[in-house]
Amino acid sequence: MKKGTGIQLVEMTEHAHGIAIAPMSSDYLDQGLDDQSSDAHRHDFYTLFILDGGFLSFNVDFEPVSMEPLSLLLINPGQIHHCTSYRDISGWVMAFDAKLIDQKSRNELGQALRQIVTKRLNQDETTVLSQLLALLYQGSQNNTSGEFRMQYLQSLLNAVFYYIVNLFQSLDSEAAASHSPRAITITRQFQQLVKEQCITWKKPAQYAYQMNISVSYLNDTLKTVTGLSSTHFIQQEIIYEARRLLVYTNQSVKEIAATLGYDDYKYFIRIFSKMAKTSPAKFRLSEKGNKA
């Protein structure tokens, strides 16, 4: 685990095959796969929760996420999160190295029209996932060596991931039914570019140029699919990064503005205040007061 003045990064170093899986009970989060589950942190690996019974809640990237029986939550590498409450929980929890997952399915989930991967499941979906996870657990606990043991575990892991991706593709297909495939592709491409370039690219024209379309066409497409403008997406991502820095570092507001690519920190404060409905200083005081 890396520690510093910023956000703690929990690394998968103790599990040689890159998979850590266990049945989840009420005392799991007291022990956990790491010792920081109640403190905000991020992982360099995926973490999957399947809840069969009880109640479990998290804060993921400053958004509250509540899990009820028959639901899943997949926390992506890099997402800041911590558990806020749990009661009488049962199900499965699994941490796994992103390198073990098929790249195409990872990309597909990364381009989904959502930031937080969570879903209510029906009984059949829960049964399928639970059966796959039970096989994975049994295989990971079997210490006998075999030429294809790792391939077996990785195949089961990818089966779980493929199944989850298919579930979310179905959701996206329903959401996108009234839009053209090109509009959905443009929206996903733009969202991915914003995640990658928002620190250096602040103007919609820079994204439109990269995508080889006009700014007006980009905005019209985004508003049709999401109801939001390109500027909103760019500023929203910036504010999200600013919140991380305000809460988990000791940088001044002026330093944070510079980190996020703003030479004029007063302009950054205006944007933050407009998007977050509070000033950076008040946001920091509020969040740190809640943690006291």
PDB file of C-alpha atoms in Angstrom:
ATOM      1  CA  MET A   1       0.000   0.000   0.000  1.00  0.00           C
ATOM      2  CA  LYS A   2       1.253   3.443  -0.876  1.00  0.00           C
ATOM      3  CA  LYS A   3       0.661   6.194   1.661  1.00  0.00           C
ATOM      4  CA  GLY A   4       1.238   9.929   1.612  1.00  0.00           C
ATOM      5  CA  THR A   5      -0.538  13.198   2.080  1.00  0.00           C
ATOM      6  CA  GLY A   6      -2.924  12.315  -0.735  1.00  0.00           C
ATOM      7  CA  ILE A   7      -5.264   9.442  -1.516  1.00  0.00           C
ATOM      8  CA  GLN A   8      -4.100   6.032  -0.364  1.00  0.00           C
ATOM      9  CA  LEU A   9      -3.471   3.532  -3.148  1.00  0.00           C
ATOM     10  CA  VAL A  10      -4.025  -0.095  -2.191  1.00  0.00           C
ATOM     11  CA  GLU A  11      -2.071  -2.421  -4.446  1.00  0.00           C
ATOM     12  CA  MET A  12      -2.614  -6.099  -5.139  1.00  0.00           C
ATOM     13  CA  THR A  13       0.722  -7.461  -3.965  1.00  0.00           C
ATOM     14  CA  GLU A  14      -0.204 -10.352  -1.675  1.00  0.00           C
ATOM     15  CA  HIS A  15      -1.995 -12.565  -4.187  1.00  0.00           C
ATOM     16  CA  ALA A  16       0.397 -14.074  -6.691  1.00  0.00           C
ATOM     17  CA  HIS A  17      -2.266 -15.109  -9.195  1.00  0.00           C
ATOM     18  CA  GLY A  18      -3.991 -11.702  -9.122  1.00  0.00           C
ATOM     19  CA  ILE A  19      -7.305 -12.919  -7.698  1.00  0.00           C
ATOM     20  CA  ALA A  20      -8.554 -12.629  -4.106  1.00  0.00           C
ATOM     21  CA  ILE A  21     -12.063 -13.961  -3.504  1.00  0.00           C
ATOM     22  CA  ALA A  22     -14.086 -14.782  -0.397  1.00  0.00           C
ATOM     23  CA  PRO A  23     -17.663 -15.347   0.738  1.00  0.00           C
ATOM     24  CA  MET A  24     -18.871 -12.080   2.258  1.00  0.00           C
ATOM     25  CA  SER A  25     -20.332 -11.938   5.748  1.00  0.00           C
ATOM     26  CA  SER A  26     -20.898  -9.203   8.304  1.00  0.00           C
ATOM     27  CA  ASP A  27     -17.378  -9.523   9.676  1.00  0.00           C
ATOM     28  CA  TYR A  28     -15.742  -9.350   6.231  1.00  0.00           C
ATOM     29  CA  LEU A  29     -15.489  -5.558   6.169  1.00  0.00           C
ATOM     30  CA  ASP A  30     -13.971  -5.603   9.660  1.00  0.00           C
ATOM     31  CA  GLN A  31     -11.102  -7.647   8.219  1.00  0.00           C
ATOM     32  CA  GLY A  32     -11.305  -7.031   4.469  1.00  0.00           C
ATOM     33  CA  LEU A  33      -8.900  -7.709   1.665  1.00  0.00           C
ATOM     34  CA  ASP A  34      -7.112  -4.594   2.886  1.00  0.00           C
ATOM     35  CA  ASP A  35      -7.110  -2.812   6.223  1.00  0.00           C
ATOM     36  CA  GLN A  36      -8.463   0.545   5.009  1.00  0.00           C
ATOM     37  CA  SER A  37     -12.042  -0.302   4.002  1.00  0.00           C
ATOM     38  CA  SER A  38     -13.536   2.431   6.225  1.00  0.00           C
ATOM     39  CA  ASP A  39     -11.101   5.110   4.999  1.00  0.00           C
ATOM     40  CA  ALA A  40     -11.306   6.614   1.534  1.00  0.00           C
ATOM     41  CA  HIS A  41      -8.773   4.946  -0.730  1.00  0.00           C
ATOM     42  CA  ARG A  42      -8.326   3.666  -4.242  1.00  0.00           C
ATOM     43  CA  HIS A  43      -7.146   0.350  -5.677  1.00  0.00           C
ATOM     44  CA  ASP A  44      -4.966  -0.573  -8.610  1.00  0.00           C
ATOM     45  CA  PHE A  45      -7.371  -3.481  -9.239  1.00  0.00           C
ATOM     46  CA  TYR A  46     -11.091  -4.179  -9.703  1.00  0.00           C
ATOM     47  CA  THR A  47     -13.287  -5.024  -6.703  1.00  0.00           C
ATOM     48  CA  LEU A  48     -16.595  -6.821  -7.243  1.00  0.00           C
ATOM     49  CA  PHE A  49     -19.344  -7.064  -4.625  1.00  0.00           C
ATOM     50  CA  ILE A  50     -22.341  -9.369  -5.092  1.00  0.00           C
ATOM     51  CA  LEU A  51     -24.887  -8.892  -2.312  1.00  0.00           C
ATOM     52  CA  ASP A  52     -27.286 -11.780  -1.646  1.00  0.00           C
ATOM     53  CA  GLY A  53     -28.673 -10.461   1.613  1.00  0.00           C
ATOM     54  CA  GLY A  54     -28.436  -7.555   4.032  1.00  0.00           C
ATOM     55  CA  PHE A  55     -27.538  -3.947   3.305  1.00  0.00           C
ATOM     56  CA  LEU A  56     -24.233  -2.414   2.199  1.00  0.00           C
ATOM     57  CA  SER A  57     -23.434   1.190   1.329  1.00  0.00           C
ATOM     58  CA  PHE A  58     -20.391   2.927  -0.107  1.00  0.00           C
ATOM     59  CA  ASN A  59     -19.231   6.317  -1.182  1.00  0.00           C
ATOM     60  CA  VAL A  60     -17.719   5.957  -4.667  1.00  0.00           C
ATOM     61  CA  ASP A  61     -16.158   9.022  -6.271  1.00  0.00           C
ATOM     62  CA  PHE A  62     -18.180  11.282  -3.927  1.00  0.00           C
ATOM     63  CA  GLU A  63     -21.456   9.569  -4.870  1.00  0.00           C
ATOM     64  CA  PRO A  64     -23.464   7.493  -2.349  1.00  0.00           C
ATOM     65  CA  VAL A  65     -24.121   3.928  -3.513  1.00  0.00           C
ATOM     66  CA  SER A  66     -26.566   1.714  -1.618  1.00  0.00           C
ATOM     67  CA  MET A  67     -26.688  -2.037  -2.214  1.00  0.00           C
ATOM     68  CA  GLU A  68     -29.767  -4.083  -1.370  1.00  0.00           C
ATOM     69  CA  PRO A  69     -30.201  -7.862  -1.702  1.00  0.00           C
ATOM     70  CA  LEU A  70     -29.626  -9.121  -5.268  1.00  0.00           C
ATOM     71  CA  SER A  71     -27.332  -6.349  -6.474  1.00  0.00           C
ATOM     72  CA  LEU A  72     -23.779  -5.872  -7.703  1.00  0.00           C
ATOM     73  CA  LEU A  73     -21.167  -3.152  -7.491  1.00  0.00           C
ATOM     74  CA  LEU A  74     -17.971  -3.169  -9.538  1.00  0.00           C
ATOM     75  CA  ILE A  75     -15.378  -0.650  -8.360  1.00  0.00           C
ATOM     76  CA  ASN A  76     -12.933   0.203 -11.119  1.00  0.00           C
ATOM     77  CA  PRO A  77      -9.189   0.696 -10.619  1.00  0.00           C
ATOM     78  CA  GLY A  78      -8.537   4.250  -9.470  1.00  0.00           C
ATOM     79  CA  GLN A  79     -12.017   5.017  -8.138  1.00  0.00           C
ATOM     80  CA  ILE A  80     -11.950   6.591  -4.672  1.00  0.00           C
ATOM     81  CA  HIS A  81     -14.256   4.736  -2.331  1.00  0.00           C
ATOM     82  CA  HIS A  82     -14.978   3.673   1.215  1.00  0.00           C
ATOM     83  CA  CYS A  83     -17.645   1.667   2.987  1.00  0.00           C
ATOM     84  CA  THR A  84     -20.090   3.810   4.949  1.00  0.00           C
ATOM     85  CA  SER A  85     -22.351   1.166   6.517  1.00  0.00           C
ATOM     86  CA  TYR A  86     -23.310  -2.504   6.382  1.00  0.00           C
ATOM     87  CA  ARG A  87     -25.785  -4.813   8.081  1.00  0.00           C
ATOM     88  CA  ASP A  88     -26.282  -8.607   8.045  1.00  0.00           C
ATOM     89  CA  ILE A  89     -24.492  -8.959   4.714  1.00  0.00           C
ATOM     90  CA  SER A  90     -24.024 -12.152   2.726  1.00  0.00           C
ATOM     91  CA  GLY A  91     -22.709 -12.703  -0.773  1.00  0.00           C
ATOM     92  CA  TRP A  92     -19.335 -12.544  -2.500  1.00  0.00           C
ATOM     93  CA  VAL A  93     -16.441 -10.127  -2.743  1.00  0.00           C
ATOM     94  CA  MET A  94     -13.602 -10.461  -5.225  1.00  0.00           C
ATOM     95  CA  ALA A  95     -10.562  -8.341  -6.054  1.00  0.00           C
ATOM     96  CA  PHE A  96      -8.755  -9.018  -9.306  1.00  0.00           C
ATOM     97  CA  ASP A  97      -5.956  -7.649 -11.448  1.00  0.00           C
ATOM     98  CA  ALA A  98      -7.150  -5.752 -14.533  1.00  0.00           C
ATOM     99  CA  LYS A  99      -4.411  -7.404 -16.601  1.00  0.00           C
ATOM    100  CA  LEU A 100      -6.235 -10.745 -16.296  1.00  0.00           C
ATOM    101  CA  ILE A 101      -9.321  -9.400 -18.081  1.00  0.00           C
ATOM    102  CA  ASP A 102      -9.870  -9.468 -21.834  1.00  0.00           C
ATOM    103  CA  GLN A 103      -8.995  -5.995 -23.138  1.00  0.00           C
ATOM    104  CA  LYS A 104     -12.034  -5.704 -25.407  1.00  0.00           C
ATOM    105  CA  SER A 105     -14.488  -6.350 -22.575  1.00  0.00           C
ATOM    106  CA  ARG A 106     -12.611  -3.907 -20.328  1.00  0.00           C
ATOM    107  CA  ASN A 107     -12.872  -1.246 -23.019  1.00  0.00           C
ATOM    108  CA  GLU A 108     -16.559  -1.966 -23.523  1.00  0.00           C
ATOM    109  CA  LEU A 109     -17.345  -1.480 -19.859  1.00  0.00           C
ATOM    110  CA  GLY A 110     -15.116   1.604 -19.723  1.00  0.00           C
ATOM    111  CA  GLN A 111     -17.157   3.183 -22.526  1.00  0.00           C
ATOM    112  CA  ALA A 112     -20.492   2.552 -20.837  1.00  0.00           C
ATOM    113  CA  LEU A 113     -22.761   5.551 -20.379  1.00  0.00           C
ATOM    114  CA  ARG A 114     -22.223   5.604 -16.606  1.00  0.00           C
ATOM    115  CA  GLN A 115     -19.474   6.413 -14.126  1.00  0.00           C
ATOM    116  CA  ILE A 116     -20.403   3.949 -11.367  1.00  0.00           C
ATOM    117  CA  VAL A 117     -21.017   0.309 -12.277  1.00  0.00           C
ATOM    118  CA  THR A 118     -23.895  -0.879 -10.090  1.00  0.00           C
ATOM    119  CA  LYS A 119     -27.046  -2.854 -10.867  1.00  0.00           C
ATOM    120  CA  ARG A 120     -29.992  -4.594  -9.262  1.00  0.00           C
ATOM    121  CA  LEU A 121     -30.044  -8.256 -10.271  1.00  0.00           C
ATOM    122  CA  ASN A 122     -32.849 -10.747 -10.680  1.00  0.00           C
ATOM    123  CA  GLN A 123     -32.646 -14.163  -9.052  1.00  0.00           C
ATOM    124  CA  ASP A 124     -31.410 -15.919 -12.200  1.00  0.00           C
ATOM    125  CA  GLU A 125     -28.610 -13.380 -12.709  1.00  0.00           C
ATOM    126  CA  THR A 126     -27.572 -13.678  -9.072  1.00  0.00           C
ATOM    127  CA  THR A 127     -27.542 -17.479  -9.307  1.00  0.00           C
ATOM    128  CA  VAL A 128     -25.317 -17.478 -12.408  1.00  0.00           C
ATOM    129  CA  LEU A 129     -22.801 -15.085 -10.848  1.00  0.00           C
ATOM    130  CA  SER A 130     -22.816 -16.916  -7.507  1.00  0.00           C
ATOM    131  CA  GLN A 131     -22.162 -20.263  -9.199  1.00  0.00           C
ATOM    132  CA  LEU A 132     -19.248 -18.850 -11.206  1.00  0.00           C
ATOM    133  CA  LEU A 133     -17.790 -17.185  -8.117  1.00  0.00           C
ATOM    134  CA  ALA A 134     -18.141 -20.386  -6.095  1.00  0.00           C
ATOM    135  CA  LEU A 135     -16.120 -22.249  -8.731  1.00  0.00           C
ATOM    136  CA  LEU A 136     -13.516 -19.485  -8.699  1.00  0.00           C
ATOM    137  CA  TYR A 137     -13.313 -19.621  -4.917  1.00  0.00           C
ATOM    138  CA  GLN A 138     -12.886 -23.392  -4.888  1.00  0.00           C
ATOM    139  CA  GLY A 139     -10.210 -23.179  -7.568  1.00  0.00           C
ATOM    140  CA  SER A 140      -8.310 -20.424  -5.787  1.00  0.00           C
ATOM    141  CA  GLN A 141      -8.343 -22.383  -2.516  1.00  0.00           C
ATOM    142  CA  ASN A 142      -6.973 -25.518  -4.176  1.00  0.00           C
ATOM    143  CA  ASN A 143      -3.217 -25.359  -3.660  1.00  0.00           C
ATOM    144  CA  THR A 144      -2.387 -28.329  -5.853  1.00  0.00           C
ATOM    145  CA  SER A 145      -0.210 -27.306  -8.757  1.00  0.00           C
ATOM    146  CA  GLY A 146      -1.252 -27.981 -12.311  1.00  0.00           C
ATOM    147  CA  GLU A 147      -0.087 -26.901 -15.704  1.00  0.00           C
ATOM    148  CA  PHE A 148      -3.381 -25.156 -16.494  1.00  0.00           C
ATOM    149  CA  ARG A 149      -4.462 -23.981 -13.024  1.00  0.00           C
ATOM    150  CA  MET A 150      -3.936 -20.298 -13.785  1.00  0.00           C
ATOM    151  CA  GLN A 151      -5.638 -20.613 -17.175  1.00  0.00           C
ATOM    152  CA  TYR A 152      -8.612 -22.242 -15.424  1.00  0.00           C
ATOM    153  CA  LEU A 153      -8.897 -19.430 -12.876  1.00  0.00           C
ATOM    154  CA  GLN A 154      -8.467 -16.738 -15.519  1.00  0.00           C
ATOM    155  CA  SER A 155     -11.126 -18.340 -17.733  1.00  0.00           C
ATOM    156  CA  LEU A 156     -13.617 -18.371 -14.855  1.00  0.00           C
ATOM    157  CA  LEU A 157     -12.733 -14.764 -14.003  1.00  0.00           C
ATOM    158  CA  ASN A 158     -13.320 -13.658 -17.580  1.00  0.00           C
ATOM    159  CA  ALA A 159     -16.609 -15.560 -17.644  1.00  0.00           C
ATOM    160  CA  VAL A 160     -17.733 -13.477 -14.656  1.00  0.00           C
ATOM    161  CA  PHE A 161     -16.576 -10.255 -16.312  1.00  0.00           C
ATOM    162  CA  TYR A 162     -18.146 -11.117 -19.688  1.00  0.00           C
ATOM    163  CA  TYR A 163     -21.440 -11.825 -17.941  1.00  0.00           C
ATOM    164  CA  ILE A 164     -21.370  -8.469 -16.141  1.00  0.00           C
ATOM    165  CA  VAL A 165     -20.472  -6.609 -19.347  1.00  0.00           C
ATOM    166  CA  ASN A 166     -23.406  -8.273 -21.119  1.00  0.00           C
ATOM    167  CA  LEU A 167     -25.747  -7.140 -18.334  1.00  0.00           C
ATOM    168  CA  PHE A 168     -24.644  -3.536 -18.744  1.00  0.00           C
ATOM    169  CA  GLN A 169     -24.695  -3.701 -22.529  1.00  0.00           C
ATOM    170  CA  SER A 170     -28.364  -4.629 -22.237  1.00  0.00           C
ATOM    171  CA  LEU A 171     -28.972  -1.574 -20.062  1.00  0.00           C
ATOM    172  CA  ASP A 172     -27.133   0.684 -22.496  1.00  0.00           C
ATOM    173  CA  SER A 173     -29.045  -0.812 -25.418  1.00  0.00           C
ATOM    174  CA  GLU A 174     -32.318   0.097 -23.725  1.00  0.00           C
ATOM    175  CA  ALA A 175     -31.071   3.621 -22.969  1.00  0.00           C
ATOM    176  CA  ALA A 176     -29.743   4.054 -26.497  1.00  0.00           C
ATOM    177  CA  ALA A 177     -32.738   2.594 -28.314  1.00  0.00           C
ATOM    178  CA  SER A 178     -33.997   6.040 -29.327  1.00  0.00           C
ATOM    179  CA  HIS A 179     -30.588   7.218 -30.595  1.00  0.00           C
ATOM    180  CA  SER A 180     -28.512   6.307 -33.621  1.00  0.00           C
ATOM    181  CA  PRO A 181     -25.429   4.085 -33.194  1.00  0.00           C
ATOM    182  CA  ARG A 182     -23.267   6.982 -34.405  1.00  0.00           C
ATOM    183  CA  ALA A 183     -24.671   9.304 -31.734  1.00  0.00           C
ATOM    184  CA  ILE A 184     -23.882   6.747 -29.027  1.00  0.00           C
ATOM    185  CA  THR A 185     -20.383   6.209 -30.427  1.00  0.00           C
ATOM    186  CA  ILE A 186     -19.695   9.964 -30.469  1.00  0.00           C
ATOM    187  CA  THR A 187     -20.963  10.329 -26.898  1.00  0.00           C
ATOM    188  CA  ARG A 188     -18.796   7.487 -25.617  1.00  0.00           C
ATOM    189  CA  GLN A 189     -15.733   8.691 -27.513  1.00  0.00           C
ATOM    190  CA  PHE A 190     -16.154  12.217 -26.183  1.00  0.00           C
ATOM    191  CA  GLN A 191     -16.610  11.023 -22.592  1.00  0.00           C
ATOM    192  CA  GLN A 192     -13.444   8.944 -22.831  1.00  0.00           C
ATOM    193  CA  LEU A 193     -11.472  11.850 -24.298  1.00  0.00           C
ATOM    194  CA  VAL A 194     -12.650  14.123 -21.492  1.00  0.00           C
ATOM    195  CA  LYS A 195     -11.376  11.654 -18.893  1.00  0.00           C
ATOM    196  CA  GLU A 196      -8.011  11.517 -20.628  1.00  0.00           C
ATOM    197  CA  GLN A 197      -7.523  15.155 -21.673  1.00  0.00           C
ATOM    198  CA  CYS A 198      -9.557  17.470 -19.431  1.00  0.00           C
ATOM    199  CA  ILE A 199      -6.454  18.829 -17.689  1.00  0.00           C
ATOM    200  CA  THR A 200      -4.979  20.098 -20.967  1.00  0.00           C
ATOM    201  CA  TRP A 201      -8.060  20.526 -23.169  1.00  0.00           C
ATOM    202  CA  LYS A 202     -10.621  22.958 -21.777  1.00  0.00           C
ATOM    203  CA  LYS A 203     -12.379  23.969 -25.017  1.00  0.00           C
ATOM    204  CA  PRO A 204     -15.009  21.871 -26.851  1.00  0.00           C
ATOM    205  CA  ALA A 205     -13.296  22.771 -30.141  1.00  0.00           C
ATOM    206  CA  GLN A 206     -10.225  20.763 -29.123  1.00  0.00           C
ATOM    207  CA  TYR A 207     -12.320  17.631 -28.666  1.00  0.00           C
ATOM    208  CA  ALA A 208     -14.318  18.222 -31.837  1.00  0.00           C
ATOM    209  CA  TYR A 209     -11.088  18.601 -33.817  1.00  0.00           C
ATOM    210  CA  GLN A 210      -9.733  15.341 -32.415  1.00  0.00           C
ATOM    211  CA  MET A 211     -13.004  13.593 -33.300  1.00  0.00           C
ATOM    212  CA  ASN A 212     -13.094  15.178 -36.770  1.00  0.00           C
ATOM    213  CA  ILE A 213     -16.530  16.729 -36.287  1.00  0.00           C
ATOM    214  CA  SER A 214     -17.790  20.287 -35.790  1.00  0.00           C
ATOM    215  CA  VAL A 215     -18.396  21.769 -32.349  1.00  0.00           C
ATOM    216  CA  SER A 216     -22.061  22.354 -33.154  1.00  0.00           C
ATOM    217  CA  TYR A 217     -22.513  18.724 -34.238  1.00  0.00           C
ATOM    218  CA  LEU A 218     -20.764  17.525 -31.077  1.00  0.00           C
ATOM    219  CA  ASN A 219     -22.990  19.657 -28.853  1.00  0.00           C
ATOM    220  CA  ASP A 220     -26.173  18.725 -30.698  1.00  0.00           C
ATOM    221  CA  THR A 221     -25.319  15.029 -30.358  1.00  0.00           C
ATOM    222  CA  LEU A 222     -24.468  15.253 -26.668  1.00  0.00           C
ATOM    223  CA  LYS A 223     -27.614  17.220 -25.859  1.00  0.00           C
ATOM    224  CA  THR A 224     -29.749  14.711 -27.751  1.00  0.00           C
ATOM    225  CA  VAL A 225     -28.241  11.687 -25.981  1.00  0.00           C
ATOM    226  CA  THR A 226     -27.527  13.096 -22.511  1.00  0.00           C
ATOM    227  CA  GLY A 227     -29.251  16.468 -22.285  1.00  0.00           C
ATOM    228  CA  LEU A 228     -25.908  18.091 -21.423  1.00  0.00           C
ATOM    229  CA  SER A 229     -23.438  20.256 -23.348  1.00  0.00           C
ATOM    230  CA  SER A 230     -19.792  19.466 -24.067  1.00  0.00           C
ATOM    231  CA  THR A 231     -18.712  22.300 -21.758  1.00  0.00           C
ATOM    232  CA  HIS A 232     -20.714  20.765 -18.922  1.00  0.00           C
ATOM    233  CA  PHE A 233     -18.951  17.409 -19.320  1.00  0.00           C
ATOM    234  CA  ILE A 234     -15.512  19.042 -19.368  1.00  0.00           C
ATOM    235  CA  GLN A 235     -16.190  21.172 -16.310  1.00  0.00           C
ATOM    236  CA  GLN A 236     -17.866  18.277 -14.501  1.00  0.00           C
ATOM    237  CA  GLU A 237     -14.747  16.128 -14.878  1.00  0.00           C
ATOM    238  CA  ILE A 238     -12.537  19.000 -13.728  1.00  0.00           C
ATOM    239  CA  ILE A 239     -14.695  19.538 -10.636  1.00  0.00           C
ATOM    240  CA  TYR A 240     -14.576  15.831  -9.882  1.00  0.00           C
ATOM    241  CA  GLU A 241     -10.769  15.929  -9.925  1.00  0.00           C
ATOM    242  CA  ALA A 242     -10.816  19.143  -7.882  1.00  0.00           C
ATOM    243  CA  ARG A 243     -12.944  17.484  -5.190  1.00  0.00           C
ATOM    244  CA  ARG A 244     -10.415  14.678  -4.899  1.00  0.00           C
ATOM    245  CA  LEU A 245      -7.558  17.137  -4.455  1.00  0.00           C
ATOM    246  CA  LEU A 246      -9.449  19.340  -1.996  1.00  0.00           C
ATOM    247  CA  VAL A 247     -10.321  16.440   0.288  1.00  0.00           C
ATOM    248  CA  TYR A 248      -7.301  14.178   0.005  1.00  0.00           C
ATOM    249  CA  THR A 249      -4.366  16.586  -0.373  1.00  0.00           C
ATOM    250  CA  ASN A 250      -3.094  19.641   1.459  1.00  0.00           C
ATOM    251  CA  GLN A 251      -2.676  21.703  -1.711  1.00  0.00           C
ATOM    252  CA  SER A 252      -4.013  25.235  -1.586  1.00  0.00           C
ATOM    253  CA  VAL A 253      -6.882  26.219  -3.871  1.00  0.00           C
ATOM    254  CA  LYS A 254      -4.409  28.164  -6.003  1.00  0.00           C
ATOM    255  CA  GLU A 255      -2.142  25.111  -6.287  1.00  0.00           C
ATOM    256  CA  ILE A 256      -5.077  22.884  -7.191  1.00  0.00           C
ATOM    257  CA  ALA A 257      -6.136  25.323  -9.902  1.00  0.00           C
ATOM    258  CA  ALA A 258      -2.635  25.137 -11.385  1.00  0.00           C
ATOM    259  CA  THR A 259      -2.604  21.330 -11.139  1.00  0.00           C
ATOM    260  CA  LEU A 260      -5.848  21.238 -13.103  1.00  0.00           C
ATOM    261  CA  GLY A 261      -4.538  23.521 -15.832  1.00  0.00           C
ATOM    262  CA  TYR A 262      -5.881  26.928 -14.760  1.00  0.00           C
ATOM    263  CA  ASP A 263      -3.456  29.859 -14.706  1.00  0.00           C
ATOM    264  CA  ASP A 264      -6.195  32.110 -13.322  1.00  0.00           C
ATOM    265  CA  TYR A 265      -7.210  30.507 -10.027  1.00  0.00           C
ATOM    266  CA  LYS A 266     -10.081  32.989  -9.574  1.00  0.00           C
ATOM    267  CA  TYR A 267     -11.616  31.681 -12.798  1.00  0.00           C
ATOM    268  CA  PHE A 268     -11.250  28.140 -11.443  1.00  0.00           C
ATOM    269  CA  ILE A 269     -13.053  29.195  -8.245  1.00  0.00           C
ATOM    270  CA  ARG A 270     -15.934  30.624 -10.304  1.00  0.00           C
ATOM    271  CA  ILE A 271     -16.281  27.387 -12.286  1.00  0.00           C
ATOM    272  CA  PHE A 272     -16.111  25.233  -9.162  1.00  0.00           C
ATOM    273  CA  SER A 273     -18.669  27.396  -7.357  1.00  0.00           C
ATOM    274  CA  LYS A 274     -21.046  27.237 -10.319  1.00  0.00           C
ATOM    275  CA  MET A 275     -20.802  23.453 -10.730  1.00  0.00           C
ATOM    276  CA  ALA A 276     -20.559  22.405  -7.073  1.00  0.00           C
ATOM    277  CA  LYS A 277     -22.915  25.091  -5.703  1.00  0.00           C
ATOM    278  CA  THR A 278     -20.288  25.993  -3.112  1.00  0.00           C
ATOM    279  CA  SER A 279     -16.794  27.453  -3.071  1.00  0.00           C
ATOM    280  CA  PRO A 280     -13.689  25.218  -2.994  1.00  0.00           C
ATOM    281  CA  ALA A 281     -12.828  26.407   0.520  1.00  0.00           C
ATOM    282  CA  LYS A 282     -16.314  25.704   1.876  1.00  0.00           C
ATOM    283  CA  PHE A 283     -16.383  22.310   0.169  1.00  0.00           C
ATOM    284  CA  ARG A 284     -13.066  21.359   1.783  1.00  0.00           C
ATOM    285  CA  LEU A 285     -14.227  22.469   5.234  1.00  0.00           C
ATOM    286  CA  SER A 286     -17.508  20.604   4.869  1.00  0.00           C
ATOM    287  CA  GLU A 287     -15.930  17.327   3.728  1.00  0.00           C
ATOM    288  CA  LYS A 288     -13.147  17.370   6.297  1.00  0.00           C
ATOM    289  CA  GLY A 289     -15.679  18.270   8.982  1.00  0.00           C
ATOM    290  CA  ASN A 290     -17.719  15.197   8.044  1.00  0.00           C
ATOM    291  CA  LYS A 291     -14.628  13.009   8.492  1.00  0.00           C
ATOM    292  CA  ALA A 292     -13.728  14.417  11.883  1.00  0.00           C
TER     293      ALA A 292
END
